[in-house]
Amino acid sequence: MDTLNYIILVPMVYFSFAVFVAGVLYRIAAILKKPSITIPLNVYPQKKPAWLHALADTFLMPAVFKAKPVMWFFLIVFHASIFLLIIGHIELIHSFSIFQIIEHDIFLGRGFVGLTLFISLLYFLFRRFSSNARNLSVPEDYFLLILLLLTIILGSELDWARTWFGYQEMTVDGYQTYLKSMLLFKPDISDVTYSGHTFMLVFHVFFANLFILFFPFSKMMHAIFTIPLNKIRRG
Amino acid sequence: MEENLREKLLKAFEGKLTKTIAMYLETCSRCGICTTSCHVFNSMPRPEYSPAARAEVVRRLYKKYFKLQGKFWPSLGEAKPLDDTALDDLDRAAYSCTGCRRCMTFCPFGIDTQQIMSIAKLILVAAHAEPEILSMLADVSISKGESIDLIKQGFIDGLERLEGEVVEKWKIDAEKIPIPTEVQEADILYVALAGAHSIIPSAAIFNAACENWTLSFFEAVNFGAFVGDPGKTRLIMDRIINEANRLNVKEVCICECGTAFRVLKQMSGKQSFKISSITEVHARYIREKRIKLEKNRFKGIITYHDPCQIARNAGIMDEPRYIIKHLTDNFTDLSKKPEENWCCGGGGGLVAMGQDSHDFRMKSSKVKADQVKATHASILVTACENCHSQLSDLNKYYKMGVEVKFLSSMVADSLI
Amino acid sequence: MSNEIKADKTLDLKGLPCPMPVVKISKGIKEVEVGQVVEAVTTDPGSLTDFPAWARTNGHEIIDTVQGDKEITFYIKRIV
Ligand code: HEM
Ligand code: SF4
Ligand code: SF4
């Protein structure tokens, strides 16, 4: 058991992050190496400044709002929560005063980030079973959603369980020790492996590892390509 | 499929993989938002007519041959090999898409389905499986460019027949040549189509505006672009560029043909002359008071169909409306925003395929017919030959009860 | 001379939009036997350049072109 915990919490995390970073960089480099297209591919009417409209298209998705308002709502909630989630995880490494502009304990939103992510993921998953989206979907789409769903359920549980059961093990300090030690390449997992709750963390990290491992090779690259593509459309 | 054919086709595919197209192929999240933005899907709701489903036909091959995921775990993204079935699928996807790019305006990532279909078309060309008519038409255009000196005289003789009509109907100066050709240093080289209807009204307007113009020997339309063959597209376009350079004209004006305009405007690169659509030129004449139009010579509600390649894809939206304002007080728009207008359903070479594509063209454009009917217009005007043909067919098929007209001919008929 | 040419099939291509004249002639020519003649009547000045180019790329022969007042008549012999 200990060996397995260790493998998932230490080498697998390193490996996944390495693949993630190298993979994303490699994919971007591979695209940059390709020749440029010579014809303009924007649509009209053009609005100036184009870059500002491209950013608005990227982050506010006005076209989706017009076509599918419900979907737009969940997309915005989901992506905003992902953003908060990333901040939350950074705070698990170290507390930064800049994130405390809005004062909070851990994870801005006190567990609601997990809940909104969970609900929006359920929505994304269920809509894939409705006829139009089902016909388009490939296994990758379900695979990613289920992977994230599992990661998020387990992650939220780690937070909520403390409130539910009122126990003092596996605290923020513990995580900070673990993650900081990882960052310094002197892995120390003792603070997070003595508890009966460890298996939750191990599963959470395991699924998250799979997700970021797969990221560069999947449609998740949309997170990066969406900005240049929206700029191309705006001209 | 033989191995060396497959290799050849994949080479053609690889040649298309520019930065932008590679990102298009990487990015789709299969969210399906584009599905209902396609007139084909909206008229015939079958899964394969969703823009993203069309694109997946190409993407499956991309995953298989150009992406790690498809090499290691093909079933995850449903990567598929390039075989005869794949060719059939490519044909069905590409030739049921008019390349209108309406879907692109709805996609959160701005994925251009027309560009992805251009890969499909190129693979079909490389496999000699493209629609015969389209490549035949492209070859005819190219051959004309090569042998123009042989056929010039016949064309000039033919024009003389038309001149009588121009003079008679629009009473122009007897001094002037009604349809000039080969004018060195002309201000405008007008590139028309084969039909008299694309030459006579325009000639009348040029002459009314006292333009120093000259008519091209070539037809504007680029069938190379319809078949998706970049080499042929280039050859057909170069005929016009060479003529413009030889005559040293200031401006090349493209007749009412969407593909011709977009191809020349956006693919020709930097040239010493300006490239305009005839609609822009007419709007300019009105603005500069070089021509005067009688208002309301045409009765009833008038509506305007924005040709996709001229409006959404080349930005000519205000000019036609400006012209129509001088023609009538009774104008209604088809859609709230010109860029959201439905495609006529005849683009991408479908109209040129004539009777072969008639059934599909009619069924896939039901939303267009409904849109026109809702305006209760009596005149449906447009500025593209291809749209005009398709809309006329739709008019018959769906009994839309409109008169389909060219904007240029309405301008010519309203000249005072 | 044109009066002496006996056409085996006549195509009315008057006033058709682009590119229907060429599309229809290339279909029409396949409906006669090799060696037979199709008569095609158009009103398009552009067909005076299109038809010769079409005949050359497809290996047929235009045996006569008659320019009337309003119409142009082509006599085309199917070769292949
Ligand atoms: C910044 C620009 C981004 C835009 C415009 C964007 C847009 C979208 C859109 C339109 C979808 C479609 C939903 C669907 O497939 O049903 C989606 C899904 C998704 N996005 Fe993003 N996204 C962005 C960034 C990110 C980032 C940074 C992540 C980070 C992890 C991310 C993760 C996801 C996930 C997990 C899905 C669900 C996939 C699915 O539904 O199958 N996105 N995004
Ligand atoms: S809207 Fe764009 S991302 Fe969504 S399915 Fe269509 S092409 Fe793919
Ligand atoms: S380009 Fe037009 S026809 Fe083609 S998929 Fe998009 S909306 Fe449909």
PDB file of N, CA and C in Angstrom, chain B residues 214-261:
ATOM      1  N   THR B 214     -12.610  48.729 -69.746  1.00  0.00           N
ATOM      2  CA  THR B 214     -12.346  47.749 -70.787  1.00  0.00           C
ATOM      3  C   THR B 214     -12.819  46.386 -70.308  1.00  0.00           C
ATOM      4  N   LEU B 215     -13.331  45.594 -71.241  1.00  0.00           N
ATOM      5  CA  LEU B 215     -13.874  44.291 -70.841  1.00  0.00           C
ATOM      6  C   LEU B 215     -12.811  43.209 -70.972  1.00  0.00           C
ATOM      7  N   SER B 216     -12.759  42.349 -69.985  1.00  0.00           N
ATOM      8  CA  SER B 216     -11.796  41.239 -70.008  1.00  0.00           C
ATOM      9  C   SER B 216     -12.251  40.155 -70.992  1.00  0.00           C
ATOM     10  N   PHE B 217     -11.283  39.400 -71.514  1.00  0.00           N
ATOM     11  CA  PHE B 217     -11.622  38.271 -72.383  1.00  0.00           C
ATOM     12  C   PHE B 217     -12.037  37.043 -71.576  1.00  0.00           C
ATOM     13  N   PHE B 218     -11.800  37.115 -70.303  1.00  0.00           N
ATOM     14  CA  PHE B 218     -12.020  35.914 -69.502  1.00  0.00           C
ATOM     15  C   PHE B 218     -13.265  36.032 -68.650  1.00  0.00           C
ATOM     16  N   GLU B 219     -13.761  34.865 -68.230  1.00  0.00           N
ATOM     17  CA  GLU B 219     -14.862  34.899 -67.288  1.00  0.00           C
ATOM     18  C   GLU B 219     -14.275  34.921 -65.888  1.00  0.00           C
ATOM     19  N   ALA B 220     -14.993  35.576 -64.989  1.00  0.00           N
ATOM     20  CA  ALA B 220     -14.450  35.811 -63.658  1.00  0.00           C
ATOM     21  C   ALA B 220     -14.407  34.548 -62.808  1.00  0.00           C
ATOM     22  N   VAL B 221     -15.409  33.697 -62.950  1.00  0.00           N
ATOM     23  CA  VAL B 221     -15.586  32.585 -62.017  1.00  0.00           C
ATOM     24  C   VAL B 221     -14.364  31.668 -62.006  1.00  0.00           C
ATOM     25  N   ASN B 222     -14.061  31.144 -60.829  1.00  0.00           N
ATOM     26  CA  ASN B 222     -12.893  30.280 -60.692  1.00  0.00           C
ATOM     27  C   ASN B 222     -13.324  28.873 -60.304  1.00  0.00           C
ATOM     28  N   PHE B 223     -13.440  28.005 -61.313  1.00  0.00           N
ATOM     29  CA  PHE B 223     -13.869  26.638 -61.029  1.00  0.00           C
ATOM     30  C   PHE B 223     -12.797  25.843 -60.298  1.00  0.00           C
ATOM     31  N   GLY B 224     -11.565  26.302 -60.410  1.00  0.00           N
ATOM     32  CA  GLY B 224     -10.490  25.645 -59.668  1.00  0.00           C
ATOM     33  C   GLY B 224     -10.771  25.690 -58.174  1.00  0.00           C
ATOM     34  N   ALA B 225     -11.342  26.818 -57.721  1.00  0.00           N
ATOM     35  CA  ALA B 225     -11.653  26.953 -56.301  1.00  0.00           C
ATOM     36  C   ALA B 225     -12.797  26.027 -55.910  1.00  0.00           C
ATOM     37  N   PHE B 226     -13.752  25.820 -56.815  1.00  0.00           N
ATOM     38  CA  PHE B 226     -14.857  24.904 -56.510  1.00  0.00           C
ATOM     39  C   PHE B 226     -14.378  23.465 -56.363  1.00  0.00           C
ATOM     40  N   VAL B 227     -13.485  23.041 -57.274  1.00  0.00           N
ATOM     41  CA  VAL B 227     -12.961  21.672 -57.121  1.00  0.00           C
ATOM     42  C   VAL B 227     -11.970  21.584 -55.986  1.00  0.00           C
ATOM     43  N   GLY B 228     -11.453  22.717 -55.550  1.00  0.00           N
ATOM     44  CA  GLY B 228     -10.493  22.685 -54.457  1.00  0.00           C
ATOM     45  C   GLY B 228      -9.106  22.301 -54.909  1.00  0.00           C
ATOM     46  N   ASP B 229      -8.760  22.684 -56.139  1.00  0.00           N
ATOM     47  CA  ASP B 229      -7.432  22.370 -56.660  1.00  0.00           C
ATOM     48  C   ASP B 229      -6.607  23.663 -56.687  1.00  0.00           C
ATOM     49  N   PRO B 230      -5.675  23.814 -55.737  1.00  0.00           N
ATOM     50  CA  PRO B 230      -4.958  25.091 -55.625  1.00  0.00           C
ATOM     51  C   PRO B 230      -4.183  25.441 -56.902  1.00  0.00           C
ATOM     52  N   GLY B 231      -3.611  24.453 -57.564  1.00  0.00           N
ATOM     53  CA  GLY B 231      -2.849  24.717 -58.781  1.00  0.00           C
ATOM     54  C   GLY B 231      -3.733  25.320 -59.855  1.00  0.00           C
ATOM     55  N   LYS B 232      -4.880  24.701 -60.070  1.00  0.00           N
ATOM     56  CA  LYS B 232      -5.791  25.209 -61.102  1.00  0.00           C
ATOM     57  C   LYS B 232      -6.372  26.562 -60.704  1.00  0.00           C
ATOM     58  N   THR B 233      -6.690  26.709 -59.423  1.00  0.00           N
ATOM     59  CA  THR B 233      -7.207  27.993 -58.951  1.00  0.00           C
ATOM     60  C   THR B 233      -6.237  29.106 -59.334  1.00  0.00           C
ATOM     61  N   ARG B 234      -4.976  28.833 -59.094  1.00  0.00           N
ATOM     62  CA  ARG B 234      -3.928  29.811 -59.374  1.00  0.00           C
ATOM     63  C   ARG B 234      -3.866  30.135 -60.875  1.00  0.00           C
ATOM     64  N   LEU B 235      -3.876  29.081 -61.712  1.00  0.00           N
ATOM     65  CA  LEU B 235      -3.770  29.293 -63.160  1.00  0.00           C
ATOM     66  C   LEU B 235      -4.941  30.136 -63.672  1.00  0.00           C
ATOM     67  N   ILE B 236      -6.125  29.837 -63.160  1.00  0.00           N
ATOM     68  CA  ILE B 236      -7.310  30.557 -63.625  1.00  0.00           C
ATOM     69  C   ILE B 236      -7.253  32.017 -63.176  1.00  0.00           C
ATOM     70  N   MET B 237      -6.784  32.221 -61.957  1.00  0.00           N
ATOM     71  CA  MET B 237      -6.673  33.574 -61.436  1.00  0.00           C
ATOM     72  C   MET B 237      -5.596  34.356 -62.195  1.00  0.00           C
ATOM     73  N   ASP B 238      -4.507  33.682 -62.518  1.00  0.00           N
ATOM     74  CA  ASP B 238      -3.391  34.358 -63.182  1.00  0.00           C
ATOM     75  C   ASP B 238      -3.768  34.903 -64.555  1.00  0.00           C
ATOM     76  N   ARG B 239      -4.723  34.260 -65.230  1.00  0.00           N
ATOM     77  CA  ARG B 239      -5.137  34.779 -66.539  1.00  0.00           C
ATOM     78  C   ARG B 239      -5.576  36.226 -66.399  1.00  0.00           C
ATOM     79  N   ILE B 240      -6.364  36.483 -65.345  1.00  0.00           N
ATOM     80  CA  ILE B 240      -6.908  37.823 -65.152  1.00  0.00           C
ATOM     81  C   ILE B 240      -5.817  38.785 -64.685  1.00  0.00           C
ATOM     82  N   ILE B 241      -4.970  38.290 -63.784  1.00  0.00           N
ATOM     83  CA  ILE B 241      -3.892  39.157 -63.283  1.00  0.00           C
ATOM     84  C   ILE B 241      -2.969  39.554 -64.439  1.00  0.00           C
ATOM     85  N   ASN B 242      -2.653  38.581 -65.299  1.00  0.00           N
ATOM     86  CA  ASN B 242      -1.771  38.892 -66.429  1.00  0.00           C
ATOM     87  C   ASN B 242      -2.410  39.905 -67.363  1.00  0.00           C
ATOM     88  N   GLU B 243      -3.693  39.722 -67.618  1.00  0.00           N
ATOM     89  CA  GLU B 243      -4.375  40.661 -68.500  1.00  0.00           C
ATOM     90  C   GLU B 243      -4.348  42.067 -67.898  1.00  0.00           C
ATOM     91  N   ALA B 244      -4.631  42.149 -66.592  1.00  0.00           N
ATOM     92  CA  ALA B 244      -4.644  43.455 -65.921  1.00  0.00           C
ATOM     93  C   ALA B 244      -3.265  44.103 -65.995  1.00  0.00           C
ATOM     94  N   ASN B 245      -2.230  43.300 -65.819  1.00  0.00           N
ATOM     95  CA  ASN B 245      -0.881  43.851 -65.876  1.00  0.00           C
ATOM     96  C   ASN B 245      -0.504  44.259 -67.294  1.00  0.00           C
ATOM     97  N   ARG B 246      -0.929  43.456 -68.263  1.00  0.00           N
ATOM     98  CA  ARG B 246      -0.602  43.764 -69.656  1.00  0.00           C
ATOM     99  C   ARG B 246      -1.231  45.101 -70.061  1.00  0.00           C
ATOM    100  N   LEU B 247      -2.490  45.306 -69.634  1.00  0.00           N
ATOM    101  CA  LEU B 247      -3.173  46.543 -70.001  1.00  0.00           C
ATOM    102  C   LEU B 247      -2.840  47.681 -69.049  1.00  0.00           C
ATOM    103  N   ASN B 248      -2.153  47.323 -67.972  1.00  0.00           N
ATOM    104  CA  ASN B 248      -1.760  48.313 -66.977  1.00  0.00           C
ATOM    105  C   ASN B 248      -2.964  49.106 -66.449  1.00  0.00           C
ATOM    106  N   VAL B 249      -3.986  48.398 -66.019  1.00  0.00           N
ATOM    107  CA  VAL B 249      -5.199  49.059 -65.532  1.00  0.00           C
ATOM    108  C   VAL B 249      -5.039  49.469 -64.072  1.00  0.00           C
ATOM    109  N   LYS B 250      -5.894  50.374 -63.628  1.00  0.00           N
ATOM    110  CA  LYS B 250      -5.804  50.839 -62.237  1.00  0.00           C
ATOM    111  C   LYS B 250      -6.601  49.959 -61.293  1.00  0.00           C
ATOM    112  N   GLU B 251      -7.681  49.374 -61.823  1.00  0.00           N
ATOM    113  CA  GLU B 251      -8.592  48.661 -60.941  1.00  0.00           C
ATOM    114  C   GLU B 251      -9.184  47.477 -61.712  1.00  0.00           C
ATOM    115  N   VAL B 252      -9.332  46.351 -61.021  1.00  0.00           N
ATOM    116  CA  VAL B 252     -10.017  45.213 -61.631  1.00  0.00           C
ATOM    117  C   VAL B 252     -11.364  45.087 -60.941  1.00  0.00           C
ATOM    118  N   CYS B 253     -12.411  45.113 -61.728  1.00  0.00           N
ATOM    119  CA  CYS B 253     -13.750  45.062 -61.156  1.00  0.00           C
ATOM    120  C   CYS B 253     -14.364  43.710 -61.506  1.00  0.00           C
ATOM    121  N   ILE B 254     -14.775  42.980 -60.479  1.00  0.00           N
ATOM    122  CA  ILE B 254     -15.310  41.641 -60.690  1.00  0.00           C
ATOM    123  C   ILE B 254     -16.836  41.708 -60.747  1.00  0.00           C
ATOM    124  N   CYS B 255     -17.396  41.016 -61.701  1.00  0.00           N
ATOM    125  CA  CYS B 255     -18.841  41.012 -61.891  1.00  0.00           C
ATOM    126  C   CYS B 255     -19.546  40.364 -60.696  1.00  0.00           C
ATOM    127  N   GLU B 256     -20.821  40.192 -60.805  1.00  0.00           N
ATOM    128  CA  GLU B 256     -21.588  39.611 -59.705  1.00  0.00           C
ATOM    129  C   GLU B 256     -21.328  38.116 -59.622  1.00  0.00           C
ATOM    130  N   CYS B 257     -20.212  37.772 -59.031  1.00  0.00           N
ATOM    131  CA  CYS B 257     -19.846  36.367 -58.833  1.00  0.00           C
ATOM    132  C   CYS B 257     -19.040  36.283 -57.546  1.00  0.00           C
ATOM    133  N   GLY B 258     -19.607  35.639 -56.542  1.00  0.00           N
ATOM    134  CA  GLY B 258     -19.012  35.633 -55.212  1.00  0.00           C
ATOM    135  C   GLY B 258     -17.655  34.966 -55.158  1.00  0.00           C
ATOM    136  N   THR B 259     -17.574  33.764 -55.707  1.00  0.00           N
ATOM    137  CA  THR B 259     -16.310  33.031 -55.659  1.00  0.00           C
ATOM    138  C   THR B 259     -15.217  33.809 -56.367  1.00  0.00           C
ATOM    139  N   ALA B 260     -15.557  34.336 -57.562  1.00  0.00           N
ATOM    140  CA  ALA B 260     -14.568  35.066 -58.337  1.00  0.00           C
ATOM    141  C   ALA B 260     -14.005  36.214 -57.517  1.00  0.00           C
ATOM    142  N   PHE B 261     -14.900  36.936 -56.870  1.00  0.00           N
ATOM    143  CA  PHE B 261     -14.460  38.105 -56.119  1.00  0.00           C
ATOM    144  C   PHE B 261     -13.586  37.706 -54.941  1.00  0.00           C
TER     145      PHE B 261
END
